[in-house]
């Protein structure tokens, strides 16, 4: 966010007034809030301005800060969006100038140019606009986000556009060739490179990154085409382009991903690297032929989200301490288990990032390498070339590693080599797909690792799931009806008292879903001597679960989830859905 602590002179008194005073005068915050923000800034050693800190602490919104600043300066405040702009006026200033200064020409009426700026006190900027255009200039205040979004929507080669304009401009006849047999590939290539198609694909990628989506689904139906994004684990529909766009859109994506546009009967995989919001984003593309056309799924790998600290993953303090004790072991196997999309890789990356040190050789074998880790040697498998998990792990053991991370234990050979590595003085991290932590022991038995080797090498198993967090902006207590009261009473009788549950009522920040972001719920199984004896004799899953429950400090996924419900972080439905076996 741009600096928003300008010190204007109020329109009525002409006296300087700080942003905190302005917000207090409007009744939006209190003096205690200002003191809290100042203390927070000092504790963090931050050089952020007060307005930025207040927004970060969610005491006010960006709009509220800019609105009071504009009022104090005697300048109107407006929410800007592309539909408010005259497309002929926006080009009156050079693109470099508008982007550098965040100034947006809105419209020109009778020689008076109205521009949106984010610094209402910047008279020098307005003078420069007057000099460059030769017009009388009138300013309105707007947030930097609104100005950037609108500039991107209209400026040439921008990554964002107005979808309504694209549909209005789109002529189905331009793509009539896609209804024919795919004989002339040059024509298909040309159709995929038409401006509307490029703009549509760019928009899908850019807006997905902006919405913090993990996947884009382009799904053809019977004369229908829909695009859905996966955000916080759930899918929601983004838009419905004309169905006739599908072949050219798919071809455009294939060209970007280096795939064969002539092949439409077989699944294909590819990769794209793009720059969005001034950072590199990696995209993994998968196509699959279907009844109504090819379905495309684009996985978004945002490297800026890679390095997450363990503290932010959602561990309870006691469990975090136990997990750190595990990762400090000199050798052995630590497994992280859960279904696809449960955050296993994020947890492993966070652990390796914390362990990374100049004195330690950390190496990983992954399929694929999703995020780069500083100071870590990362290797990507290639099954076609014979570079499998097992062969890579065998070679890696000759590279003098201290800590090894294997992306997944998929077969007997990989499991055996990982076990041998743990027994010969290496700390090994890996993942499995099981419903709970004790099931990981049984899975190792099933893939052919002898029970005595499992008992000798295993140090701990972390099972996890991801649940959506209640939106802090629209969070409120749930009014307990008879059904909820019965549920809470039943939980209290089972030793899990919850006084109040919360939900999000829906707001613009959470797209009216009531949820914003996700956090983990965890089950940490650290075998004691009794459990290790049971493992060495090949104990069954039910016995292992019984012994785990009898151990000290063990709590199930659902129990950890219920503690987060009691803290108001998530909802009962989220925990129940995530922990149903």
XYZ file of C-alpha atoms in Angstrom:
581
model
C 0.000 0.000 0.000
C 1.266 3.474 -0.853
C 2.055 5.974 1.884
C -1.199 7.251 3.345
C 0.032 9.326 6.256
C 0.235 12.625 4.475
C -0.330 15.508 6.873
C -2.949 17.749 5.276
C -4.247 21.072 6.408
C -7.925 20.889 7.143
C -10.165 22.790 4.764
C -11.858 24.628 7.619
C -9.001 25.661 9.935
C -5.933 25.430 7.699
C -4.078 23.740 10.570
C -2.047 20.589 10.080
C -3.858 17.481 11.256
C -2.472 13.962 11.543
C -4.279 10.978 10.061
C -4.903 9.539 13.528
C -6.592 12.771 14.618
C -8.726 12.787 11.495
C -9.926 9.236 12.058
C -10.644 9.913 15.727
C -12.598 13.061 14.822
C -14.753 10.987 12.457
C -15.429 8.440 15.199
C -13.778 5.623 13.241
C -11.129 4.828 15.858
C -10.241 5.797 19.401
C -7.112 7.205 20.989
C -6.513 3.717 22.370
C -6.480 2.374 18.816
C -3.849 4.938 17.822
C -1.742 4.017 20.851
C -2.096 0.338 19.949
C -0.949 1.004 16.380
C 2.043 3.050 17.532
C 3.059 0.359 20.024
C 2.666 -2.329 17.341
C 4.855 -0.343 14.966
C 7.532 0.093 17.623
C 7.438 -3.589 18.614
C 7.888 -4.657 15.002
C 10.572 -2.058 14.346
C 8.524 -1.057 11.327
C 8.885 2.139 9.324
C 5.303 1.920 8.087
C 3.186 5.021 8.453
C 0.381 5.157 10.968
C -2.388 4.830 8.409
C -0.796 1.698 6.972
C -0.474 0.141 10.438
C -4.106 0.925 11.285
C -5.198 -0.804 8.090
C -2.894 -3.771 8.769
C -4.442 -4.176 12.228
C -7.903 -4.039 10.604
C -8.919 -1.096 12.790
C -9.946 0.851 9.688
C -10.146 0.197 5.954
C -8.000 1.760 3.252
C -11.104 3.506 1.904
C -11.800 5.107 5.278
C -8.249 6.453 5.561
C -8.293 7.999 2.114
C -11.794 9.368 2.561
C -10.954 11.341 5.705
C -7.716 12.594 4.146
C -9.611 13.772 1.083
C -12.256 15.494 3.195
C -9.585 17.276 5.229
C -8.028 18.544 2.012
C -11.324 19.662 0.547
C -11.088 17.095 -2.283
C -13.915 14.674 -3.210
C -13.279 10.977 -2.596
C -14.485 8.397 -5.098
C -14.345 4.645 -5.619
C -12.865 4.298 -9.110
C -13.549 1.424 -11.493
C -13.100 0.977 -15.266
C -16.699 1.822 -16.136
C -16.264 5.366 -14.787
C -13.470 6.181 -17.215
C -13.747 7.661 -20.686
C -11.411 5.400 -22.747
C -10.534 8.337 -24.994
C -9.418 10.456 -22.037
C -7.191 7.943 -20.276
C -4.591 8.139 -23.069
C -4.199 11.911 -22.675
C -1.187 11.264 -20.398
C 1.750 8.931 -21.169
C 1.516 5.493 -19.645
C 4.881 5.830 -17.893
C 3.730 9.026 -16.204
C 0.379 7.648 -15.025
C 1.919 4.436 -13.661
C 4.811 6.191 -11.938
C 2.641 8.832 -10.260
C -0.584 6.808 -9.911
C -2.647 9.486 -11.605
C -5.709 8.456 -13.616
C -7.410 10.737 -16.194
C -11.145 10.117 -15.844
C -12.923 12.408 -18.309
C -12.599 15.743 -20.075
C -15.671 17.978 -20.065
C -15.526 21.408 -21.715
C -11.770 21.637 -21.304
C -11.757 20.617 -17.623
C -9.862 17.395 -17.000
C -10.873 15.341 -13.959
C -8.113 13.108 -12.617
C -7.957 10.620 -9.749
C -4.900 10.785 -7.483
C -3.970 9.017 -4.254
C -2.158 11.990 -2.699
C -4.668 14.854 -2.467
C -1.985 17.191 -1.082
C 0.352 16.772 -4.061
C -0.181 20.148 -5.778
C 3.027 19.696 -7.759
C 1.566 16.652 -9.486
C -1.557 18.570 -10.467
C 0.566 21.423 -11.822
C 2.535 18.924 -13.921
C -0.687 17.428 -15.312
C -1.884 20.940 -16.210
C 1.402 21.682 -17.959
C 1.387 18.396 -19.912
C -2.241 18.584 -21.053
C -2.846 22.324 -21.297
C -6.198 21.752 -19.578
C -7.738 22.952 -16.366
C -7.393 20.108 -13.868
C -9.807 19.029 -11.148
C -8.744 16.276 -8.719
C -10.635 13.546 -6.904
C -9.010 11.272 -4.346
C -8.975 7.494 -4.789
C -7.129 4.519 -3.339
C -3.957 3.278 -5.081
C -5.580 -0.112 -5.600
C -8.530 1.334 -7.510
C -6.242 3.511 -9.630
C -3.887 0.628 -10.475
C -6.738 -1.724 -11.350
C -8.339 0.802 -13.681
C -5.032 1.728 -15.307
C -4.324 -1.954 -15.940
C -7.764 -2.380 -17.448
C -7.196 0.213 -20.156
C -3.476 0.490 -20.765
C -2.063 -1.445 -23.755
C -0.478 -4.815 -22.970
C -1.983 -4.786 -19.477
C -2.725 -8.068 -17.753
C -6.215 -7.007 -16.753
C -9.180 -6.014 -18.871
C -12.907 -5.425 -18.602
C -14.503 -8.792 -19.364
C -17.746 -7.181 -20.486
C -15.851 -5.222 -23.119
C -14.216 -8.394 -24.419
C -17.561 -10.166 -24.795
C -19.033 -7.074 -26.460
C -16.126 -6.935 -28.935
C -16.021 -10.665 -29.612
C -17.344 -11.756 -32.994
C -18.209 -15.441 -33.213
C -17.548 -15.340 -36.954
C -13.901 -14.517 -36.229
C -13.533 -18.035 -34.834
C -15.713 -19.851 -37.324
C -12.683 -21.896 -38.328
C -12.705 -23.768 -35.041
C -15.950 -25.457 -36.023
C -14.187 -27.031 -39.009
C -11.907 -30.027 -38.984
C -8.522 -29.160 -37.473
C -6.672 -29.438 -40.766
C -5.100 -26.006 -41.060
C -3.073 -25.639 -37.859
C -1.740 -22.254 -38.924
C -5.288 -20.890 -38.835
C -5.857 -22.355 -35.378
C -2.604 -20.809 -34.199
C -3.705 -17.463 -35.592
C -7.087 -17.712 -33.886
C -5.410 -18.413 -30.565
C -3.279 -15.291 -30.990
C -6.186 -12.960 -31.735
C -6.314 -10.098 -29.273
C -9.592 -11.118 -27.525
C -8.195 -14.574 -26.788
C -4.899 -13.242 -25.444
C -6.772 -10.769 -23.292
C -9.094 -13.437 -21.942
C -6.275 -15.825 -20.991
C -4.238 -12.988 -19.457
C -7.255 -11.922 -17.451
C -7.915 -15.428 -16.164
C -4.342 -15.768 -14.946
C -4.005 -12.270 -13.520
C -7.326 -12.256 -11.675
C -6.661 -15.758 -10.302
C -3.362 -14.566 -8.829
C -5.094 -11.497 -7.426
C -7.828 -13.649 -5.867
C -5.140 -15.926 -4.348
C -6.526 -18.910 -6.246
C -4.604 -22.179 -6.294
C -6.179 -23.518 -9.506
C -8.062 -22.352 -12.594
C -10.627 -24.768 -14.088
C -11.757 -24.177 -17.692
C -14.690 -26.545 -18.128
C -16.695 -27.113 -21.318
C -20.274 -28.337 -21.160
C -23.065 -28.800 -23.679
C -22.746 -25.492 -25.583
C -21.612 -23.865 -22.323
C -18.224 -22.839 -20.968
C -17.481 -21.916 -17.408
C -14.324 -20.864 -15.586
C -13.941 -21.632 -11.898
C -11.225 -20.725 -9.389
C -10.228 -22.738 -6.351
C -9.734 -20.371 -3.422
C -9.141 -21.573 0.156
C -9.883 -25.126 -0.961
C -13.296 -24.398 -2.505
C -14.341 -23.792 -6.111
C -16.383 -20.777 -7.191
C -17.484 -19.697 -10.632
C -15.607 -16.697 -12.009
C -17.181 -16.159 -15.425
C -18.882 -17.790 -18.423
C -17.222 -16.811 -21.725
C -18.929 -17.694 -25.029
C -18.638 -21.427 -25.703
C -17.237 -20.721 -29.180
C -14.074 -19.352 -27.545
C -13.096 -22.740 -26.095
C -10.889 -24.188 -28.909
C -8.944 -20.953 -29.361
C -8.546 -20.449 -25.597
C -7.252 -24.008 -25.186
C -4.886 -23.540 -28.127
C -3.589 -20.281 -26.663
C -2.857 -21.970 -23.328
C -1.170 -24.896 -25.088
C 1.049 -22.522 -27.053
C 2.055 -20.752 -23.833
C 2.751 -24.096 -22.130
C 4.773 -25.551 -25.017
C 2.208 -28.265 -25.709
C 1.067 -29.815 -29.007
C -1.980 -27.877 -30.233
C -2.732 -30.551 -32.858
C -3.258 -33.239 -30.208
C -6.778 -33.102 -28.781
C -7.462 -36.777 -28.070
C -4.789 -37.386 -25.420
C -4.132 -35.674 -22.065
C -1.165 -33.312 -22.025
C 0.917 -31.566 -19.367
C 2.906 -28.359 -19.671
C 4.285 -25.411 -17.747
C 4.206 -21.627 -18.045
C 6.114 -18.877 -16.244
C 4.443 -15.476 -16.175
C 4.924 -12.185 -14.377
C 1.864 -10.941 -12.496
C 1.758 -8.130 -9.946
C 5.524 -7.677 -10.484
C 6.493 -11.201 -9.395
C 7.107 -14.473 -11.170
C 4.302 -17.007 -11.061
C 4.751 -20.604 -12.243
C 1.770 -22.379 -13.807
C 1.364 -26.139 -14.284
C -1.108 -26.914 -17.058
C -3.079 -30.125 -17.565
C -5.504 -30.812 -20.411
C -7.963 -33.689 -20.606
C -10.228 -34.540 -23.569
C -13.905 -34.731 -22.673
C -17.287 -35.193 -24.317
C -17.760 -31.475 -25.008
C -14.139 -30.456 -25.551
C -10.856 -30.297 -23.685
C -10.940 -29.437 -19.994
C -7.985 -27.382 -18.766
C -6.734 -27.076 -15.207
C -3.974 -24.593 -14.388
C -2.211 -24.989 -11.033
C -0.849 -21.659 -9.757
C 2.458 -21.777 -7.894
C 3.129 -18.379 -6.360
C 6.715 -18.415 -5.115
C 6.096 -15.392 -2.894
C 3.930 -17.658 -0.685
C 6.543 -20.391 -0.392
C 8.447 -19.442 2.741
C 5.902 -19.759 5.509
C 7.167 -19.916 9.071
C 6.051 -22.785 11.266
C 4.424 -20.328 13.687
C 1.894 -19.260 11.057
C 0.690 -22.768 10.165
C -1.804 -23.049 13.025
C -0.002 -25.307 15.511
C -1.104 -25.167 19.131
C 1.861 -23.986 21.239
C 2.347 -27.354 22.953
C 2.196 -29.273 19.661
C 4.582 -26.807 18.006
C 7.113 -27.413 20.775
C 6.807 -31.198 20.325
C 7.145 -30.925 16.541
C 10.274 -28.793 16.889
C 11.709 -31.400 19.248
C 11.165 -33.960 16.478
C 12.834 -31.849 13.780
C 15.838 -31.361 16.060
C 16.539 -35.116 16.074
C 19.893 -36.091 14.502
C 18.410 -39.014 12.543
C 15.260 -40.991 11.863
C 12.133 -40.586 9.721
C 9.489 -37.895 10.224
C 6.364 -38.383 8.128
C 3.702 -35.829 7.238
C 0.468 -37.440 6.120
C -2.854 -36.383 4.699
C -4.796 -36.226 1.425
C -3.785 -34.188 -1.594
C -4.192 -30.484 -0.895
C -3.872 -30.780 2.885
C -0.745 -28.604 3.083
C 1.875 -31.309 3.570
C 4.423 -29.663 1.285
C 3.934 -26.305 2.986
C 4.654 -27.868 6.373
C 7.780 -29.616 5.089
C 9.057 -26.468 3.407
C 8.508 -24.497 6.613
C 10.422 -27.117 8.623
C 13.320 -27.259 6.151
C 13.501 -23.482 5.959
C 13.826 -23.342 9.739
C 16.538 -26.023 9.741
C 18.495 -24.481 6.860
C 21.951 -23.435 7.977
C 25.405 -23.089 6.427
C 26.642 -25.971 8.548
C 23.958 -28.409 7.314
C 23.572 -30.089 3.917
C 19.844 -30.321 3.168
C 18.760 -32.049 -0.047
C 15.315 -32.819 -1.442
C 13.890 -35.116 -4.112
C 10.550 -33.808 -5.381
C 8.013 -34.282 -8.179
C 7.976 -31.480 -9.104
C 10.035 -28.858 -7.269
C 7.306 -26.363 -6.473
C 9.165 -23.666 -4.538
C 12.860 -22.788 -4.368
C 14.399 -22.912 -0.890
C 17.488 -20.830 -0.190
C 20.405 -22.970 0.945
C 18.667 -26.248 0.034
C 19.707 -28.574 -2.809
C 16.528 -29.524 -4.672
C 16.271 -32.278 -7.288
C 13.289 -33.027 -9.519
C 12.457 -36.567 -10.591
C 12.055 -37.523 -14.243
C 10.432 -40.932 -14.648
C 10.898 -40.953 -18.425
C 14.645 -40.597 -17.944
C 14.729 -43.211 -15.181
C 15.362 -40.599 -12.483
C 12.768 -41.908 -10.021
C 12.420 -41.269 -6.299
C 14.298 -44.477 -5.542
C 17.185 -43.869 -7.978
C 17.458 -40.225 -6.959
C 17.525 -41.177 -3.281
C 20.250 -43.773 -3.869
C 22.404 -41.179 -5.632
C 21.620 -38.547 -3.041
C 23.058 -40.695 -0.261
C 26.440 -40.371 -1.994
C 26.155 -36.570 -1.818
C 26.969 -36.404 1.923
C 23.543 -35.126 3.076
C 22.596 -34.361 6.672
C 18.862 -33.871 6.107
C 16.862 -35.412 3.270
C 13.341 -34.672 2.128
C 11.655 -37.214 -0.162
C 8.517 -35.816 -1.774
C 6.516 -39.003 -1.273
C 7.023 -42.626 -0.273
C 5.350 -44.312 -3.248
C 6.796 -47.811 -3.364
C 8.709 -50.452 -1.470
C 12.101 -49.495 -2.886
C 11.775 -45.824 -1.910
C 10.509 -46.776 1.560
C 13.406 -49.173 2.130
C 16.069 -46.695 1.004
C 14.548 -43.946 3.165
C 14.531 -46.305 6.144
C 18.163 -47.278 5.571
C 19.117 -43.612 5.276
C 17.452 -42.898 8.609
C 19.270 -45.811 10.237
C 22.647 -44.639 8.939
C 22.551 -41.230 10.567
C 20.339 -39.070 8.322
C 17.200 -37.139 9.265
C 14.580 -37.985 6.618
C 11.328 -36.134 5.943
C 8.646 -37.529 3.653
C 4.893 -37.718 3.035
C 2.220 -40.379 2.826
C -1.487 -40.391 2.020
C -3.316 -41.734 5.080
C -6.365 -40.681 7.094
C -4.618 -40.288 10.437
C -1.163 -40.476 11.973
C -1.139 -44.115 13.250
C -2.233 -45.302 9.790
C 1.175 -44.220 8.431
C 2.813 -47.058 10.376
C 0.458 -49.615 8.832
C 1.102 -48.136 5.370
C 4.856 -48.688 5.777
C 4.114 -52.300 6.715
C 1.915 -52.625 3.613
C 4.583 -51.365 1.206
C 6.992 -54.006 2.488
C 9.151 -52.394 5.194
C 9.861 -54.877 7.991
C 8.238 -53.881 11.303
C 11.535 -53.920 13.201
C 13.019 -51.428 10.689
C 10.003 -49.152 11.064
C 10.332 -49.234 14.852
C 14.051 -48.470 14.647
C 13.700 -45.534 12.259
C 10.382 -43.786 12.903
C 10.539 -40.651 15.066
C 7.080 -39.215 14.568
C 4.089 -38.808 12.258
C 2.182 -35.579 11.697
C -1.292 -35.885 10.164
C -2.932 -32.697 8.969
C -5.879 -31.103 7.201
C -6.674 -27.560 6.115
C -9.823 -25.745 7.236
C -11.079 -22.337 6.209
C -10.694 -19.450 8.638
C -13.648 -17.315 9.615
C -13.347 -13.895 7.958
C -12.149 -11.446 10.620
C -13.922 -8.562 8.873
C -17.456 -9.987 9.102
C -17.058 -12.393 12.011
C -19.890 -12.625 14.518
C -21.248 -15.146 17.069
C -23.656 -17.784 15.819
C -27.121 -17.591 17.345
C -27.495 -21.019 18.934
C -30.612 -22.914 17.841
C -31.808 -26.156 19.395
C -29.631 -28.314 17.115
C -26.461 -26.322 17.833
C -27.178 -26.361 21.574
C -27.479 -30.158 21.484
C -24.185 -30.384 19.580
C -22.379 -28.108 22.037
C -23.810 -30.018 24.984
C -22.662 -33.307 23.472
C -19.162 -31.896 22.898
C -18.983 -30.594 26.473
C -19.944 -34.029 27.801
C -17.112 -35.476 25.709
C -14.588 -33.104 27.251
C -14.631 -30.419 24.534
C -16.564 -27.448 25.928
C -17.245 -24.640 23.438
C -19.015 -21.593 24.820
C -19.564 -19.672 21.570
C -19.174 -20.503 17.907
C -18.534 -17.907 15.221
C -19.164 -17.539 11.529
C -18.674 -14.922 8.841
C -21.837 -13.269 7.558
C -20.166 -12.379 4.244
C -18.517 -9.195 3.016
C -16.542 -7.844 0.076
C -13.224 -8.999 1.576
C -14.288 -12.653 1.613
C -16.441 -12.542 -1.558
C -19.497 -13.072 0.674
C -18.298 -16.547 1.664
C -17.679 -15.784 5.342
C -14.183 -17.277 5.085
C -10.774 -15.761 4.370
C -7.645 -17.908 4.332
C -6.960 -21.360 5.769
C -5.145 -22.859 8.729
C -4.040 -26.337 9.633
C -5.427 -28.797 12.128
C -2.952 -31.412 13.278
C -2.465 -34.795 14.905
C 1.068 -35.514 16.108
C 1.963 -39.124 16.907
C 5.306 -39.550 18.680
C 5.820 -43.249 19.532
C 6.983 -44.002 23.059
C 8.718 -47.241 24.124
C 5.442 -49.154 24.460
C 4.312 -48.095 20.993
C 7.729 -48.923 19.491
C 7.503 -52.427 20.962
C 4.075 -52.831 19.369
C 5.396 -51.573 16.016
C 8.358 -53.963 16.089
C 6.002 -56.929 16.376
C 3.766 -55.646 13.569
C 0.777 -54.483 15.652
C -2.470 -53.770 13.807
C -3.933 -50.323 13.199
C -6.583 -50.502 15.939
C -3.971 -51.394 18.558
C -1.727 -48.550 17.390
C -4.617 -46.072 17.607
C -5.472 -47.294 21.105
C -1.878 -46.909 22.260
C -1.644 -43.449 20.645
C -4.721 -42.247 22.546
C -3.276 -43.587 25.783
C -0.034 -41.661 25.245
C 0.851 -38.261 26.681
C 0.043 -35.153 24.671
C -1.752 -36.933 21.808
C -4.856 -35.337 20.323
C -6.741 -36.304 17.190
C -7.338 -34.110 14.162
C -10.907 -33.498 15.262
C -9.876 -32.607 18.814
C -7.352 -30.072 17.515
C -10.010 -28.705 15.164
C -12.520 -28.318 17.993
C -9.981 -26.306 19.972
C -9.758 -23.923 17.016
C -13.561 -23.710 16.883
C -13.529 -22.757 20.568
C -10.984 -20.033 19.736
C -13.269 -18.625 17.034
C -10.836 -19.394 14.206
C -13.052 -21.741 12.203
C -16.501 -23.341 12.239
C -17.862 -26.663 13.427
C -18.926 -27.626 9.915
C -15.392 -27.017 8.589
C -13.836 -29.280 11.226
C -16.446 -32.016 10.858
C -16.123 -32.044 7.062
C -12.319 -32.087 7.201
C -12.078 -34.897 9.766
C -14.764 -37.284 8.521
C -13.089 -40.626 7.891
